[in-house]
Amino acid sequence: MNEPAKHTLSHSSHTVRIWDLPTRLFHWLLALCIVALVVTAKLGGNAMNWHLSLGHAVLALLIFRLLWGLVGGYWSRFGNFFHSPAALLRHVRGKGRVQDSAGHSPLGALSVFAMLLVLMAQVGSGLLSDDEIAFSGSLTRFVSGDTVSLATNYHVHWGQYLIYALLGLHLVAVAYYSHKKRGLVTAMVTGDKTLELPVPSTRDTAARRLLAAALAVLASGLAWWVNQLGQSAGF
């Protein structure tokens, strides 16, 4: 069970821990990796070695997030990402409740799911891609040439454009809510939000962070193992 909400009362406002440290670190590390992946892909050449390594880093981050979405802090769990149609309608009409948007809003939750799915598809297609020059994904030897061709085409074209589109929408949403003084960026830095009503707070204790560290090691080990599958094939 999560601990009771701990908040600071000040003129009917409540400061609540929403995002635990592991979630915040995941968010910023993923953002850095995506920027670096785009840069290395555009540079090409020897930068593709970094591109491959960064791809495996994103794989580790995604594995961690999937695990943390099951056992992580209250607002980081996927179970709290699901909103009723009524909540979605209220949010779209600008009449959402505090509880609806304390963590991810109904639209925000959908965008997170979309981003995770698109990133998993991009990483997966990258692992199956081959540019027939100097780059080959770690899993190409396990599938047919037709599959490699399809994965490469998706990775180079549709996949990256979907990511650009979702990132663009994300930045627009952040700018909009920052203008509305919702404090989204500040919350992802400090972990706290100031709300009009009290809501359950996320446990962000040393024990929880230790659990996250263990899951991060597990996720990194799985990503390393996938990388070694390619290395063992002489890629």
PDB file of C-alpha atoms in Angstrom:
ATOM      1  CA  MET A   1       0.000   0.000   0.000  1.00  0.00           C
ATOM      2  CA  ASN A   2       1.139   3.532  -0.635  1.00  0.00           C
ATOM      3  CA  GLU A   3       1.751   5.864   2.239  1.00  0.00           C
ATOM      4  CA  PRO A   4      -0.915   8.469   3.022  1.00  0.00           C
ATOM      5  CA  ALA A   5      -0.480  11.690   1.155  1.00  0.00           C
ATOM      6  CA  LYS A   6       1.996  14.059   2.714  1.00  0.00           C
ATOM      7  CA  HIS A   7       1.394  17.625   1.720  1.00  0.00           C
ATOM      8  CA  THR A   8       2.060  21.136   2.818  1.00  0.00           C
ATOM      9  CA  LEU A   9      -1.030  23.257   3.328  1.00  0.00           C
ATOM     10  CA  SER A  10      -0.804  26.849   2.218  1.00  0.00           C
ATOM     11  CA  HIS A  11      -3.903  28.854   1.295  1.00  0.00           C
ATOM     12  CA  SER A  12      -5.804  25.720   0.177  1.00  0.00           C
ATOM     13  CA  SER A  13      -2.844  24.406  -1.822  1.00  0.00           C
ATOM     14  CA  HIS A  14      -1.212  21.028  -1.300  1.00  0.00           C
ATOM     15  CA  THR A  15       2.333  20.152  -2.309  1.00  0.00           C
ATOM     16  CA  VAL A  16       2.380  16.451  -3.133  1.00  0.00           C
ATOM     17  CA  ARG A  17       5.160  14.133  -4.289  1.00  0.00           C
ATOM     18  CA  ILE A  18       3.908  12.892  -7.661  1.00  0.00           C
ATOM     19  CA  TRP A  19       6.983  11.640  -9.546  1.00  0.00           C
ATOM     20  CA  ASP A  20       9.514   9.490  -7.732  1.00  0.00           C
ATOM     21  CA  LEU A  21      13.216   9.845  -8.470  1.00  0.00           C
ATOM     22  CA  PRO A  22      13.463   6.714 -10.680  1.00  0.00           C
ATOM     23  CA  THR A  23      10.674   8.014 -12.931  1.00  0.00           C
ATOM     24  CA  ARG A  24      12.300  11.414 -13.206  1.00  0.00           C
ATOM     25  CA  LEU A  25      15.700   9.919 -14.041  1.00  0.00           C
ATOM     26  CA  PHE A  26      14.094   7.682 -16.663  1.00  0.00           C
ATOM     27  CA  HIS A  27      12.375  10.659 -18.258  1.00  0.00           C
ATOM     28  CA  TRP A  28      15.491  12.821 -18.602  1.00  0.00           C
ATOM     29  CA  LEU A  29      17.820   9.973 -19.595  1.00  0.00           C
ATOM     30  CA  LEU A  30      15.373   8.915 -22.298  1.00  0.00           C
ATOM     31  CA  ALA A  31      15.140  12.486 -23.580  1.00  0.00           C
ATOM     32  CA  LEU A  32      18.949  12.756 -23.778  1.00  0.00           C
ATOM     33  CA  CYS A  33      19.256   9.393 -25.519  1.00  0.00           C
ATOM     34  CA  ILE A  34      16.627  10.273 -28.117  1.00  0.00           C
ATOM     35  CA  VAL A  35      18.371  13.544 -28.964  1.00  0.00           C
ATOM     36  CA  ALA A  36      21.723  11.726 -29.217  1.00  0.00           C
ATOM     37  CA  LEU A  37      20.179   8.997 -31.385  1.00  0.00           C
ATOM     38  CA  VAL A  38      18.822  11.567 -33.838  1.00  0.00           C
ATOM     39  CA  VAL A  39      22.180  13.359 -34.010  1.00  0.00           C
ATOM     40  CA  THR A  40      24.218  10.184 -34.539  1.00  0.00           C
ATOM     41  CA  ALA A  41      21.785   8.906 -37.180  1.00  0.00           C
ATOM     42  CA  LYS A  42      22.120  12.151 -39.127  1.00  0.00           C
ATOM     43  CA  LEU A  43      25.925  12.138 -38.844  1.00  0.00           C
ATOM     44  CA  GLY A  44      26.250   8.533 -40.002  1.00  0.00           C
ATOM     45  CA  GLY A  45      29.695   6.980 -40.508  1.00  0.00           C
ATOM     46  CA  ASN A  46      31.521   6.146 -37.304  1.00  0.00           C
ATOM     47  CA  ALA A  47      28.758   7.852 -35.327  1.00  0.00           C
ATOM     48  CA  MET A  48      26.619   4.803 -36.082  1.00  0.00           C
ATOM     49  CA  ASN A  49      28.648   2.868 -33.509  1.00  0.00           C
ATOM     50  CA  TRP A  50      27.339   5.310 -30.920  1.00  0.00           C
ATOM     51  CA  HIS A  51      23.891   5.052 -32.471  1.00  0.00           C
ATOM     52  CA  LEU A  52      23.900   1.301 -31.910  1.00  0.00           C
ATOM     53  CA  SER A  53      25.059   1.661 -28.291  1.00  0.00           C
ATOM     54  CA  LEU A  54      22.455   4.347 -27.604  1.00  0.00           C
ATOM     55  CA  GLY A  55      19.796   2.104 -29.090  1.00  0.00           C
ATOM     56  CA  HIS A  56      20.650  -0.583 -26.556  1.00  0.00           C
ATOM     57  CA  ALA A  57      20.618   2.063 -23.806  1.00  0.00           C
ATOM     58  CA  VAL A  58      17.075   3.018 -24.818  1.00  0.00           C
ATOM     59  CA  LEU A  59      16.169  -0.676 -24.825  1.00  0.00           C
ATOM     60  CA  ALA A  60      17.360  -0.894 -21.211  1.00  0.00           C
ATOM     61  CA  LEU A  61      15.390   2.228 -20.298  1.00  0.00           C
ATOM     62  CA  LEU A  62      12.217   0.878 -21.889  1.00  0.00           C
ATOM     63  CA  ILE A  63      12.550  -2.476 -20.116  1.00  0.00           C
ATOM     64  CA  PHE A  64      13.021  -0.624 -16.845  1.00  0.00           C
ATOM     65  CA  ARG A  65       9.966   1.567 -17.475  1.00  0.00           C
ATOM     66  CA  LEU A  66       7.786  -1.426 -18.245  1.00  0.00           C
ATOM     67  CA  LEU A  67       8.846  -3.038 -14.961  1.00  0.00           C
ATOM     68  CA  TRP A  68       8.500   0.212 -13.025  1.00  0.00           C
ATOM     69  CA  GLY A  69       5.065   0.680 -14.518  1.00  0.00           C
ATOM     70  CA  LEU A  70       4.045  -2.451 -12.613  1.00  0.00           C
ATOM     71  CA  VAL A  71       5.747  -1.916  -9.241  1.00  0.00           C
ATOM     72  CA  GLY A  72       6.817   1.740  -9.218  1.00  0.00           C
ATOM     73  CA  GLY A  73       5.431   4.757  -7.425  1.00  0.00           C
ATOM     74  CA  TYR A  74       1.677   5.388  -7.265  1.00  0.00           C
ATOM     75  CA  TRP A  75       1.480   7.823 -10.175  1.00  0.00           C
ATOM     76  CA  SER A  76       4.098   5.961 -12.230  1.00  0.00           C
ATOM     77  CA  ARG A  77       2.111   2.724 -12.354  1.00  0.00           C
ATOM     78  CA  PHE A  78       0.315   1.977 -15.580  1.00  0.00           C
ATOM     79  CA  GLY A  79      -2.770   1.041 -13.561  1.00  0.00           C
ATOM     80  CA  ASN A  80      -3.207   4.752 -12.786  1.00  0.00           C
ATOM     81  CA  PHE A  81      -2.838   5.747 -16.447  1.00  0.00           C
ATOM     82  CA  PHE A  82      -6.273   4.438 -17.360  1.00  0.00           C
ATOM     83  CA  HIS A  83      -9.028   7.027 -17.279  1.00  0.00           C
ATOM     84  CA  SER A  84     -12.731   6.579 -17.888  1.00  0.00           C
ATOM     85  CA  PRO A  85     -14.336   8.051 -21.023  1.00  0.00           C
ATOM     86  CA  ALA A  86     -16.093  10.541 -18.729  1.00  0.00           C
ATOM     87  CA  ALA A  87     -12.737  11.725 -17.327  1.00  0.00           C
ATOM     88  CA  LEU A  88     -11.351  12.087 -20.845  1.00  0.00           C
ATOM     89  CA  LEU A  89     -14.382  14.092 -21.913  1.00  0.00           C
ATOM     90  CA  ARG A  90     -14.118  16.350 -18.846  1.00  0.00           C
ATOM     91  CA  HIS A  91     -10.446  16.942 -19.600  1.00  0.00           C
ATOM     92  CA  VAL A  92     -11.075  17.790 -23.257  1.00  0.00           C
ATOM     93  CA  ARG A  93     -13.773  20.254 -22.184  1.00  0.00           C
ATOM     94  CA  GLY A  94     -11.394  21.880 -19.718  1.00  0.00           C
ATOM     95  CA  LYS A  95     -13.416  20.717 -16.717  1.00  0.00           C
ATOM     96  CA  GLY A  96     -11.106  17.982 -15.481  1.00  0.00           C
ATOM     97  CA  ARG A  97     -10.839  17.176 -11.802  1.00  0.00           C
ATOM     98  CA  VAL A  98      -7.613  17.527  -9.814  1.00  0.00           C
ATOM     99  CA  GLN A  99      -7.438  13.740  -9.459  1.00  0.00           C
ATOM    100  CA  ASP A 100      -7.631  13.349 -13.251  1.00  0.00           C
ATOM    101  CA  SER A 101      -4.455  15.283 -13.935  1.00  0.00           C
ATOM    102  CA  ALA A 102      -2.393  15.010 -10.762  1.00  0.00           C
ATOM    103  CA  GLY A 103      -0.204  12.477 -12.533  1.00  0.00           C
ATOM    104  CA  HIS A 104      -0.706  12.096 -16.257  1.00  0.00           C
ATOM    105  CA  SER A 105      -3.883  13.664 -17.553  1.00  0.00           C
ATOM    106  CA  PRO A 106      -6.191  11.460 -19.689  1.00  0.00           C
ATOM    107  CA  LEU A 107      -4.627  12.797 -22.895  1.00  0.00           C
ATOM    108  CA  GLY A 108      -1.163  12.735 -21.342  1.00  0.00           C
ATOM    109  CA  ALA A 109      -1.545   9.074 -20.414  1.00  0.00           C
ATOM    110  CA  LEU A 110      -2.551   8.210 -23.964  1.00  0.00           C
ATOM    111  CA  SER A 111       0.481  10.081 -25.286  1.00  0.00           C
ATOM    112  CA  VAL A 112       2.767   8.168 -22.915  1.00  0.00           C
ATOM    113  CA  PHE A 113       1.402   4.839 -24.120  1.00  0.00           C
ATOM    114  CA  ALA A 114       1.785   5.982 -27.725  1.00  0.00           C
ATOM    115  CA  MET A 115       5.366   7.125 -27.141  1.00  0.00           C
ATOM    116  CA  LEU A 116       6.357   3.881 -25.410  1.00  0.00           C
ATOM    117  CA  LEU A 117       4.837   1.783 -28.203  1.00  0.00           C
ATOM    118  CA  VAL A 118       6.504   3.830 -30.946  1.00  0.00           C
ATOM    119  CA  LEU A 119       9.865   3.740 -29.175  1.00  0.00           C
ATOM    120  CA  MET A 120       9.627  -0.020 -28.671  1.00  0.00           C
ATOM    121  CA  ALA A 121       8.825  -0.419 -32.367  1.00  0.00           C
ATOM    122  CA  GLN A 122      11.761   1.826 -33.284  1.00  0.00           C
ATOM    123  CA  VAL A 123      14.219  -0.025 -31.072  1.00  0.00           C
ATOM    124  CA  GLY A 124      12.890  -3.395 -32.203  1.00  0.00           C
ATOM    125  CA  SER A 125      13.137  -2.469 -35.882  1.00  0.00           C
ATOM    126  CA  GLY A 126      16.636  -1.102 -35.260  1.00  0.00           C
ATOM    127  CA  LEU A 127      17.726  -4.437 -33.834  1.00  0.00           C
ATOM    128  CA  LEU A 128      16.502  -6.054 -37.067  1.00  0.00           C
ATOM    129  CA  SER A 129      17.918  -3.433 -39.457  1.00  0.00           C
ATOM    130  CA  ASP A 130      20.850  -3.691 -41.859  1.00  0.00           C
ATOM    131  CA  ASP A 131      22.158  -0.857 -44.040  1.00  0.00           C
ATOM    132  CA  GLU A 132      24.244  -3.367 -46.067  1.00  0.00           C
ATOM    133  CA  ILE A 133      27.315  -1.202 -45.559  1.00  0.00           C
ATOM    134  CA  ALA A 134      28.620  -1.075 -42.005  1.00  0.00           C
ATOM    135  CA  PHE A 135      25.640  -1.314 -39.674  1.00  0.00           C
ATOM    136  CA  SER A 136      23.691  -4.408 -38.697  1.00  0.00           C
ATOM    137  CA  GLY A 137      21.288  -4.831 -35.794  1.00  0.00           C
ATOM    138  CA  SER A 138      21.872  -7.422 -33.107  1.00  0.00           C
ATOM    139  CA  LEU A 139      18.976  -9.675 -34.104  1.00  0.00           C
ATOM    140  CA  THR A 140      19.225  -9.713 -37.906  1.00  0.00           C
ATOM    141  CA  ARG A 141      20.653 -13.226 -38.029  1.00  0.00           C
ATOM    142  CA  PHE A 142      17.491 -14.634 -36.432  1.00  0.00           C
ATOM    143  CA  VAL A 143      15.079 -13.480 -39.169  1.00  0.00           C
ATOM    144  CA  SER A 144      14.716 -13.663 -42.936  1.00  0.00           C
ATOM    145  CA  GLY A 145      16.088 -11.145 -45.388  1.00  0.00           C
ATOM    146  CA  ASP A 146      12.577  -9.925 -46.172  1.00  0.00           C
ATOM    147  CA  THR A 147      11.967  -9.208 -42.496  1.00  0.00           C
ATOM    148  CA  VAL A 148      15.255  -7.318 -42.255  1.00  0.00           C
ATOM    149  CA  SER A 149      14.276  -5.260 -45.299  1.00  0.00           C
ATOM    150  CA  LEU A 150      10.868  -4.394 -43.856  1.00  0.00           C
ATOM    151  CA  ALA A 151      12.360  -3.523 -40.459  1.00  0.00           C
ATOM    152  CA  THR A 152      15.045  -1.356 -42.048  1.00  0.00           C
ATOM    153  CA  ASN A 153      12.501   0.527 -44.152  1.00  0.00           C
ATOM    154  CA  TYR A 154      10.285   1.155 -41.115  1.00  0.00           C
ATOM    155  CA  HIS A 155      13.220   2.197 -38.907  1.00  0.00           C
ATOM    156  CA  VAL A 156      14.658   4.653 -41.418  1.00  0.00           C
ATOM    157  CA  HIS A 157      11.370   6.159 -42.568  1.00  0.00           C
ATOM    158  CA  TRP A 158       8.038   5.688 -40.778  1.00  0.00           C
ATOM    159  CA  GLY A 159       9.510   5.003 -37.352  1.00  0.00           C
ATOM    160  CA  GLN A 160      11.584   8.123 -37.039  1.00  0.00           C
ATOM    161  CA  TYR A 161       8.828  10.343 -38.425  1.00  0.00           C
ATOM    162  CA  LEU A 162       6.346   8.972 -35.892  1.00  0.00           C
ATOM    163  CA  ILE A 163       8.821   9.800 -33.134  1.00  0.00           C
ATOM    164  CA  TYR A 164       9.292  13.330 -34.468  1.00  0.00           C
ATOM    165  CA  ALA A 165       5.513  13.813 -34.571  1.00  0.00           C
ATOM    166  CA  LEU A 166       4.989  12.572 -31.009  1.00  0.00           C
ATOM    167  CA  LEU A 167       7.899  14.629 -29.700  1.00  0.00           C
ATOM    168  CA  GLY A 168       6.479  17.689 -31.404  1.00  0.00           C
ATOM    169  CA  LEU A 169       3.075  17.130 -29.804  1.00  0.00           C
ATOM    170  CA  HIS A 170       4.743  16.553 -26.447  1.00  0.00           C
ATOM    171  CA  LEU A 171       6.675  19.812 -26.624  1.00  0.00           C
ATOM    172  CA  VAL A 172       3.554  21.716 -27.696  1.00  0.00           C
ATOM    173  CA  ALA A 173       1.634  20.254 -24.745  1.00  0.00           C
ATOM    174  CA  VAL A 174       4.444  21.143 -22.326  1.00  0.00           C
ATOM    175  CA  ALA A 175       4.544  24.704 -23.662  1.00  0.00           C
ATOM    176  CA  TYR A 176       0.757  25.006 -23.377  1.00  0.00           C
ATOM    177  CA  TYR A 177       0.572  23.740 -19.804  1.00  0.00           C
ATOM    178  CA  SER A 178       3.592  25.812 -18.824  1.00  0.00           C
ATOM    179  CA  HIS A 179       1.699  28.847 -20.105  1.00  0.00           C
ATOM    180  CA  LYS A 180      -1.216  27.733 -17.939  1.00  0.00           C
ATOM    181  CA  LYS A 181       1.233  27.533 -15.027  1.00  0.00           C
ATOM    182  CA  ARG A 182       0.643  23.806 -14.442  1.00  0.00           C
ATOM    183  CA  GLY A 183       4.311  23.290 -13.524  1.00  0.00           C
ATOM    184  CA  LEU A 184       4.870  20.136 -15.586  1.00  0.00           C
ATOM    185  CA  VAL A 185       8.586  20.706 -16.109  1.00  0.00           C
ATOM    186  CA  THR A 186       9.164  21.685 -12.482  1.00  0.00           C
ATOM    187  CA  ALA A 187       7.322  18.564 -11.317  1.00  0.00           C
ATOM    188  CA  MET A 188       9.531  16.333 -13.479  1.00  0.00           C
ATOM    189  CA  VAL A 189      12.595  17.976 -11.902  1.00  0.00           C
ATOM    190  CA  THR A 190      11.573  18.142  -8.238  1.00  0.00           C
ATOM    191  CA  GLY A 191       8.930  15.416  -8.220  1.00  0.00           C
ATOM    192  CA  ASP A 192       6.347  17.648  -6.534  1.00  0.00           C
ATOM    193  CA  LYS A 193       3.187  19.371  -7.690  1.00  0.00           C
ATOM    194  CA  THR A 194       1.152  22.025  -5.924  1.00  0.00           C
ATOM    195  CA  LEU A 195      -2.519  21.111  -6.223  1.00  0.00           C
ATOM    196  CA  GLU A 196      -5.816  22.585  -5.089  1.00  0.00           C
ATOM    197  CA  LEU A 197      -6.878  19.341  -3.411  1.00  0.00           C
ATOM    198  CA  PRO A 198      -4.968  16.544  -1.664  1.00  0.00           C
ATOM    199  CA  VAL A 199      -4.298  13.362  -3.660  1.00  0.00           C
ATOM    200  CA  PRO A 200      -2.354  10.181  -2.831  1.00  0.00           C
ATOM    201  CA  SER A 201       1.396  10.793  -2.822  1.00  0.00           C
ATOM    202  CA  THR A 202       4.055   8.590  -4.323  1.00  0.00           C
ATOM    203  CA  ARG A 203       6.414   6.746  -2.018  1.00  0.00           C
ATOM    204  CA  ASP A 204       9.909   7.939  -2.887  1.00  0.00           C
ATOM    205  CA  THR A 205      11.877   6.300  -0.091  1.00  0.00           C
ATOM    206  CA  ALA A 206      15.367   4.837  -0.054  1.00  0.00           C
ATOM    207  CA  ALA A 207      13.881   1.336  -0.190  1.00  0.00           C
ATOM    208  CA  ARG A 208      11.884   2.177  -3.305  1.00  0.00           C
ATOM    209  CA  ARG A 209      14.940   3.684  -4.951  1.00  0.00           C
ATOM    210  CA  LEU A 210      16.946   0.569  -4.107  1.00  0.00           C
ATOM    211  CA  LEU A 211      14.265  -1.535  -5.796  1.00  0.00           C
ATOM    212  CA  ALA A 212      14.462   0.725  -8.845  1.00  0.00           C
ATOM    213  CA  ALA A 213      18.250   0.338  -8.923  1.00  0.00           C
ATOM    214  CA  ALA A 214      17.891  -3.451  -8.882  1.00  0.00           C
ATOM    215  CA  LEU A 215      15.395  -3.295 -11.748  1.00  0.00           C
ATOM    216  CA  ALA A 216      17.719  -0.964 -13.656  1.00  0.00           C
ATOM    217  CA  VAL A 217      20.544  -3.497 -13.306  1.00  0.00           C
ATOM    218  CA  LEU A 218      18.214  -6.245 -14.542  1.00  0.00           C
ATOM    219  CA  ALA A 219      17.083  -4.140 -17.509  1.00  0.00           C
ATOM    220  CA  SER A 220      20.680  -3.242 -18.373  1.00  0.00           C
ATOM    221  CA  GLY A 221      21.671  -6.904 -18.199  1.00  0.00           C
ATOM    222  CA  LEU A 222      18.905  -7.871 -20.613  1.00  0.00           C
ATOM    223  CA  ALA A 223      19.895  -5.102 -23.042  1.00  0.00           C
ATOM    224  CA  TRP A 224      23.554  -6.178 -22.799  1.00  0.00           C
ATOM    225  CA  TRP A 225      22.547  -9.783 -23.543  1.00  0.00           C
ATOM    226  CA  VAL A 226      20.680  -8.656 -26.670  1.00  0.00           C
ATOM    227  CA  ASN A 227      23.767  -6.717 -27.746  1.00  0.00           C
ATOM    228  CA  GLN A 228      25.940  -9.780 -27.205  1.00  0.00           C
ATOM    229  CA  LEU A 229      23.741 -11.798 -29.552  1.00  0.00           C
ATOM    230  CA  GLY A 230      24.954  -9.533 -32.312  1.00  0.00           C
ATOM    231  CA  GLN A 231      28.543  -9.510 -31.105  1.00  0.00           C
ATOM    232  CA  SER A 232      28.663 -13.295 -31.083  1.00  0.00           C
ATOM    233  CA  ALA A 233      27.639 -13.298 -34.718  1.00  0.00           C
ATOM    234  CA  GLY A 234      30.620 -11.152 -35.617  1.00  0.00           C
ATOM    235  CA  PHE A 235      28.726  -7.895 -36.076  1.00  0.00           C
TER     236      PHE A 235
END
